[in-house]
Coordinates of C-alpha atoms and ligand atoms in Angstrom, one line a residue:
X1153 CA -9.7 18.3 2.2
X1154 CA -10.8 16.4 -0.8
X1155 CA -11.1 12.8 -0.9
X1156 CA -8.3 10.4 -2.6
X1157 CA -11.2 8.5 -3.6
X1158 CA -12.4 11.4 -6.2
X1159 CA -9.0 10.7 -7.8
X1160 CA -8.9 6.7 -8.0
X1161 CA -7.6 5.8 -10.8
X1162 CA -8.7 2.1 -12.2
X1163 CA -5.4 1.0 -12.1
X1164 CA -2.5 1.3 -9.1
X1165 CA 0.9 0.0 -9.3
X1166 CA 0.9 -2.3 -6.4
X1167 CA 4.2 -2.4 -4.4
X1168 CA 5.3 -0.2 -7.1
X1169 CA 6.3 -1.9 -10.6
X1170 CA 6.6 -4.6 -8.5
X1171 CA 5.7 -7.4 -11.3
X1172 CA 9.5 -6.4 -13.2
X1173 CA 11.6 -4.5 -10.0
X1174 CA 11.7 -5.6 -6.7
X1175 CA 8.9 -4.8 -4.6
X1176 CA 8.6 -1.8 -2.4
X1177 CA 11.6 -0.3 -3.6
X1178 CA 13.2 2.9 -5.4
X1179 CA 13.4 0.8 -8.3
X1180 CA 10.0 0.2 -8.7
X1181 CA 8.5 3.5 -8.0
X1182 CA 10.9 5.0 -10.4
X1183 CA 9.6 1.9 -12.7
X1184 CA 5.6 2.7 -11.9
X1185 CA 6.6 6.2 -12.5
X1186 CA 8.4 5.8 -16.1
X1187 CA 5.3 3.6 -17.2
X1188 CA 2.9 6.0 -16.5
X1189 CA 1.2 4.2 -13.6
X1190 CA -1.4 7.4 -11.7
X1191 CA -1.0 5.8 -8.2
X1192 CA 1.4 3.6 -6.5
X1193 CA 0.5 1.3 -3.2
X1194 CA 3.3 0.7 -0.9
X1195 CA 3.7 -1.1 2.3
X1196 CA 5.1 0.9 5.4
X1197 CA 6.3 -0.4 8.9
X1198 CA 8.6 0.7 11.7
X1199 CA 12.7 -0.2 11.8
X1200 CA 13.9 -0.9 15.4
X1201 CA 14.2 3.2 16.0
X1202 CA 11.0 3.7 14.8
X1203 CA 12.0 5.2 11.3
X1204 CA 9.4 4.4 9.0
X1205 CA 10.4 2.1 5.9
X1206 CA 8.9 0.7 3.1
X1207 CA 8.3 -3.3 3.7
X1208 CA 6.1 -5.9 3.2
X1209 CA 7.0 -8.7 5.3
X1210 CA 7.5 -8.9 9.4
X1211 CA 10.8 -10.8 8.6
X1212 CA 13.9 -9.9 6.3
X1213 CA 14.4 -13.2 5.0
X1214 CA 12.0 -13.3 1.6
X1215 CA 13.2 -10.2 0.0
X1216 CA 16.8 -9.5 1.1
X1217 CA 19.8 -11.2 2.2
X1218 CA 19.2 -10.5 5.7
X1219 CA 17.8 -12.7 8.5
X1220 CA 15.0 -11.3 11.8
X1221 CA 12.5 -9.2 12.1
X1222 CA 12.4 -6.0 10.4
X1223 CA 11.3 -3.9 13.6
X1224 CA 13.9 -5.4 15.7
X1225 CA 17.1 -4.4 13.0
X1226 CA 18.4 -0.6 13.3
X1227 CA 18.3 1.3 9.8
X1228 CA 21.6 1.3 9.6
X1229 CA 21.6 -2.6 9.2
X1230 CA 18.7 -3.0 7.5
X1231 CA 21.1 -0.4 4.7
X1232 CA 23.0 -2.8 4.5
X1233 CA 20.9 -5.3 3.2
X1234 CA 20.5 -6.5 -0.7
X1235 CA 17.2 -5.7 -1.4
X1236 CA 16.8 -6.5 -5.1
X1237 CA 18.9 -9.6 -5.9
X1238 CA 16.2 -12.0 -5.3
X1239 CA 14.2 -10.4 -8.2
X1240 CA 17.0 -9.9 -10.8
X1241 CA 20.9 -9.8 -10.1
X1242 CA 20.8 -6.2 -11.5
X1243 CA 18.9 -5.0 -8.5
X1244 CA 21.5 -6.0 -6.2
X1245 CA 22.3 -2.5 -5.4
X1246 CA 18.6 -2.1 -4.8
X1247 CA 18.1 -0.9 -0.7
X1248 CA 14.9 -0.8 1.7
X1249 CA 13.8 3.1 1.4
X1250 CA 12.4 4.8 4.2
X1251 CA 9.3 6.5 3.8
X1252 CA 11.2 10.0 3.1
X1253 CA 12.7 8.4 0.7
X1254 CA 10.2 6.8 -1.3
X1255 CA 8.1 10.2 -1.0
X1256 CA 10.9 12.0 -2.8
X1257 CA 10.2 9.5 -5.9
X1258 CA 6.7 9.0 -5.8
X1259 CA 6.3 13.1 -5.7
X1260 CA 9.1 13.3 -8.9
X1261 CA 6.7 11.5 -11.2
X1262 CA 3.4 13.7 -9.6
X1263 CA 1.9 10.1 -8.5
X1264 CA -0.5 9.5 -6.2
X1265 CA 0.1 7.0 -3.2
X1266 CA -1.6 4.5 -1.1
X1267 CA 0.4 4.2 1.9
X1268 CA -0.5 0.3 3.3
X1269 CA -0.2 0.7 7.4
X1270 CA 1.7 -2.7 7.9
X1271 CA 2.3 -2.7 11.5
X1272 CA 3.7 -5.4 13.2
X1273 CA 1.3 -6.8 15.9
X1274 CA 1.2 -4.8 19.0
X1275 CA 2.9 -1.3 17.2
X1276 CA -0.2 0.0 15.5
X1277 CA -0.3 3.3 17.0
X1278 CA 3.8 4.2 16.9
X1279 CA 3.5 3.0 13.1
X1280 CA 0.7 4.9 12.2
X1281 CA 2.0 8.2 14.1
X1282 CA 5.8 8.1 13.2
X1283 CA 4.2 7.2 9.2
X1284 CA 2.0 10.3 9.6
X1285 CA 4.7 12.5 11.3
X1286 CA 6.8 11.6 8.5
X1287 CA 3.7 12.4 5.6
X1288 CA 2.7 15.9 7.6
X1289 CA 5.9 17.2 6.8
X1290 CA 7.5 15.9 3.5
X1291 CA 3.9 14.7 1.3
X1292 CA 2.9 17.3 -1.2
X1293 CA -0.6 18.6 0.0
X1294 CA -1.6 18.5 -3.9
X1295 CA -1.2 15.0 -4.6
X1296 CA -3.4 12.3 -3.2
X1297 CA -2.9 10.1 -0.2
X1298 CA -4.9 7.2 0.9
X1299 CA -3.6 5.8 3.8
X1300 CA -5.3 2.1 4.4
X1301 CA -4.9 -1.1 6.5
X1302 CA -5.8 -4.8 7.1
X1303 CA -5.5 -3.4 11.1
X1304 CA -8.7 -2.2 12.9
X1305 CA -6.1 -0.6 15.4
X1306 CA -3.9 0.9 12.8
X1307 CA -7.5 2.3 10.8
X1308 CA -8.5 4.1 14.4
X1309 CA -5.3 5.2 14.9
X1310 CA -4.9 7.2 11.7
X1311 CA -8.5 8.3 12.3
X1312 CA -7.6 10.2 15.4
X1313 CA -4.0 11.5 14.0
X1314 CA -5.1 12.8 10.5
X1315 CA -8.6 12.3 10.2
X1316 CA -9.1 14.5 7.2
X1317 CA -6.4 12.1 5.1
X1318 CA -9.0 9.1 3.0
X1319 CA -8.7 5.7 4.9
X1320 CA -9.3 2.5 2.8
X1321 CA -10.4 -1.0 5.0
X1322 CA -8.1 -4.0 3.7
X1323 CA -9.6 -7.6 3.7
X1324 CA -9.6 -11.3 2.4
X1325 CA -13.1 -11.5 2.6
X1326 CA -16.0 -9.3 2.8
X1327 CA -16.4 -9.5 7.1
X1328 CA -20.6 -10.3 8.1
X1329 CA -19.5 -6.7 9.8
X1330 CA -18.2 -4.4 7.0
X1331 CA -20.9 -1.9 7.1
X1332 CA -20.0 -1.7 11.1
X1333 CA -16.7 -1.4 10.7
X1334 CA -16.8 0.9 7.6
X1335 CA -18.7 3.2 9.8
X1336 CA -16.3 3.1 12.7
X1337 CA -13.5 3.6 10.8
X1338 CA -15.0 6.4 8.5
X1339 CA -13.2 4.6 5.5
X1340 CA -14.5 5.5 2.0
X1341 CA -13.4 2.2 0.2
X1342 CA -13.2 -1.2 0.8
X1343 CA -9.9 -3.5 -0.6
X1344 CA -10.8 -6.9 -0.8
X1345 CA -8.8 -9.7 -2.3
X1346 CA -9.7 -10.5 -5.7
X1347 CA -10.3 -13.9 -5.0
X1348 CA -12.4 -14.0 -2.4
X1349 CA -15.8 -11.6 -3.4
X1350 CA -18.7 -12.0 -6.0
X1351 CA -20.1 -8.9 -8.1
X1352 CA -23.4 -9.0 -5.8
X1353 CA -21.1 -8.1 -2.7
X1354 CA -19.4 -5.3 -4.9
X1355 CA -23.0 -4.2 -5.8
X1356 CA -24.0 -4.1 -2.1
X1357 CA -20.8 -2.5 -1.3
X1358 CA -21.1 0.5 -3.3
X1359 CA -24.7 0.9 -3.2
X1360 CA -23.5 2.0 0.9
X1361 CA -21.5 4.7 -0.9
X1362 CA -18.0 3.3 -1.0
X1363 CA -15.5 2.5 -3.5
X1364 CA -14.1 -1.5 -4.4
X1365 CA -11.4 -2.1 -4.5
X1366 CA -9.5 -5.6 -5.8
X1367 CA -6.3 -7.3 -4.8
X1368 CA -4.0 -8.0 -6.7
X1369 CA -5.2 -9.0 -10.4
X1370 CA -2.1 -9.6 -13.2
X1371 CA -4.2 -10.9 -15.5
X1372 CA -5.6 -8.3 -18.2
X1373 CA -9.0 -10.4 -18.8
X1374 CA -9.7 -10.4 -14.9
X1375 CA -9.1 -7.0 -14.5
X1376 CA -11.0 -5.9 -17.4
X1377 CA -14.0 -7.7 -16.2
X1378 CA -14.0 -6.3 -12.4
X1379 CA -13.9 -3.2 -13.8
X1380 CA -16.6 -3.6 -16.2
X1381 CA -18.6 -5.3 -13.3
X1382 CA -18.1 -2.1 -11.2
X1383 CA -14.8 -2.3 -9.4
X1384 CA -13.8 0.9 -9.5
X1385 CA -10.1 0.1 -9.4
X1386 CA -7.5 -3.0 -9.5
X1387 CA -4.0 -3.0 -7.4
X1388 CA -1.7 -5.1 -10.2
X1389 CA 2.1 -5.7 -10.0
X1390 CA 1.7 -4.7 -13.6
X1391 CA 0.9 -0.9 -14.2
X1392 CA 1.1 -1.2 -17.9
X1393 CA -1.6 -4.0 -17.8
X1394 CA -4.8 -2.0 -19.5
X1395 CA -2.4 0.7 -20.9
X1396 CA -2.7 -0.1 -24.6
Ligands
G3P992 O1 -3.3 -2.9 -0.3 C1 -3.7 -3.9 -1.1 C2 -2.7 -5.1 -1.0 O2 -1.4 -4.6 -1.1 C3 -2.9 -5.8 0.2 O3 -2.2 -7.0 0.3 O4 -0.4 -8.5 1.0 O5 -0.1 -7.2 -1.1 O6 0.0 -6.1 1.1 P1 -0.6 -7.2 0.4
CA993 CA1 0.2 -3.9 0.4

């Protein structure tokens, strides 16, 4: 199967349109969609059953009107649940999608996705194989799907499960290990937190062979310059950012 990576665009809507519509939600991938964004990144964990849903957060209380942790609320509660009033009172219809259904969107517009693994601690494995069950069935085989974690655990995992499917390593800082661990995980890019890396690490990064790429830049100059300095692609709450 052909990488993601030979795809990458330089610019992916990060949590969808997140910077405009609430994050990780229908909203925003319809919103990434309409503005043209390529690819979308998306944040996926498990709901108390084990159905897969698009989240960022261990706990409700940020981005909805609800209270807990996600992966101990049923899907039928966590329906419930305003998911859009804290960005803008006209998203307070907005709801937590599952997986399914933010594949149904993301597929509608042709984009590619990176699914985030976001597993809370100790559920690697389930989360990676219900997310994967659900992608084997209902992801269109012709558009592209990165699948990519800050967790070691979750990165094996989805090794073993769907090992032909790209695998991207998430981290704050470059680790002393990351050609170790780029190796074990057989991942072709590296996501690293804009912040926290210098253009002789990107240099050393992609002279191994893999693709950089930065988290999560909503400024046009910044992103501009990492890509001119050899980032070969920016996550941005903004998709329109470079568009004009
Ligand atoms: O996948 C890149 C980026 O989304 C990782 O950070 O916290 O926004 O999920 P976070
Ligand atoms: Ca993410």
């Amino acid at each position: 199967m052909k990488s993601a990576y030979s795809s990458l665009p330089s610019v992916i809507a990060h949590r969808g349109s997140s910077g405009i519509a609430p994050e990780n939600t229908l909203s925003s991938l319809h919103l990434a969609g309409q503005q043209g964004a390529k690819w979308v990144e998306i944040d996926v964990l498990l709901s108390a059953e084990g159905i897969p849903v698009i989240f960022h957060d261990d706990y409700l209380s940020r981005t909805t009107n609800g209270n807990g942790l996600i992966h101990k609320t049923f899907l039928r509660d966590l329906k419930k649940l305003d998911a859009g009033s804290w960005k803008a009172a006209n998203f307070q219809q907005e709801r937590i999608p599952t997986l399914l259904e933010a594949i149904v969107v993301i597929a509608e517009y042709g984009m590619g996705l990176n699914l985030e693994l976001k597993p809370c601690e100790g559920l690697e494995e389930e989360t990676v194989a219900a997310s994967i069950a659900v992608l084997k069935k209902h992801w269109p085989p012709h558009l592209p799907l990165l699948l990519s974690s800050f967790s070691y655990y979750a990165l094996i995992s989805a090794k073993k499960l769907w090992p032909e499917i790209s695998r991207g390593y998430n981290v704050s800082a470059i680790p002393g290990t990351w050609q170790e661990r780029m190796a074990q995980l057989d991942c072709g890019g590296l996501h690293i937190n804009q912040s926290f890396f210098n253009i002789e690490q990107v240099s050393a990064v992609k002279a191994a062979g893999y693709k950089v790429l930065a988290f999560t830049v909503n400024d046009k100059e910044i992103a501009q310059n990492l890509l001119s300095q050899g980032v070969d692609a920016i996550f941005t709450d903004y998709p329109t950012l470079l568009m004009d």
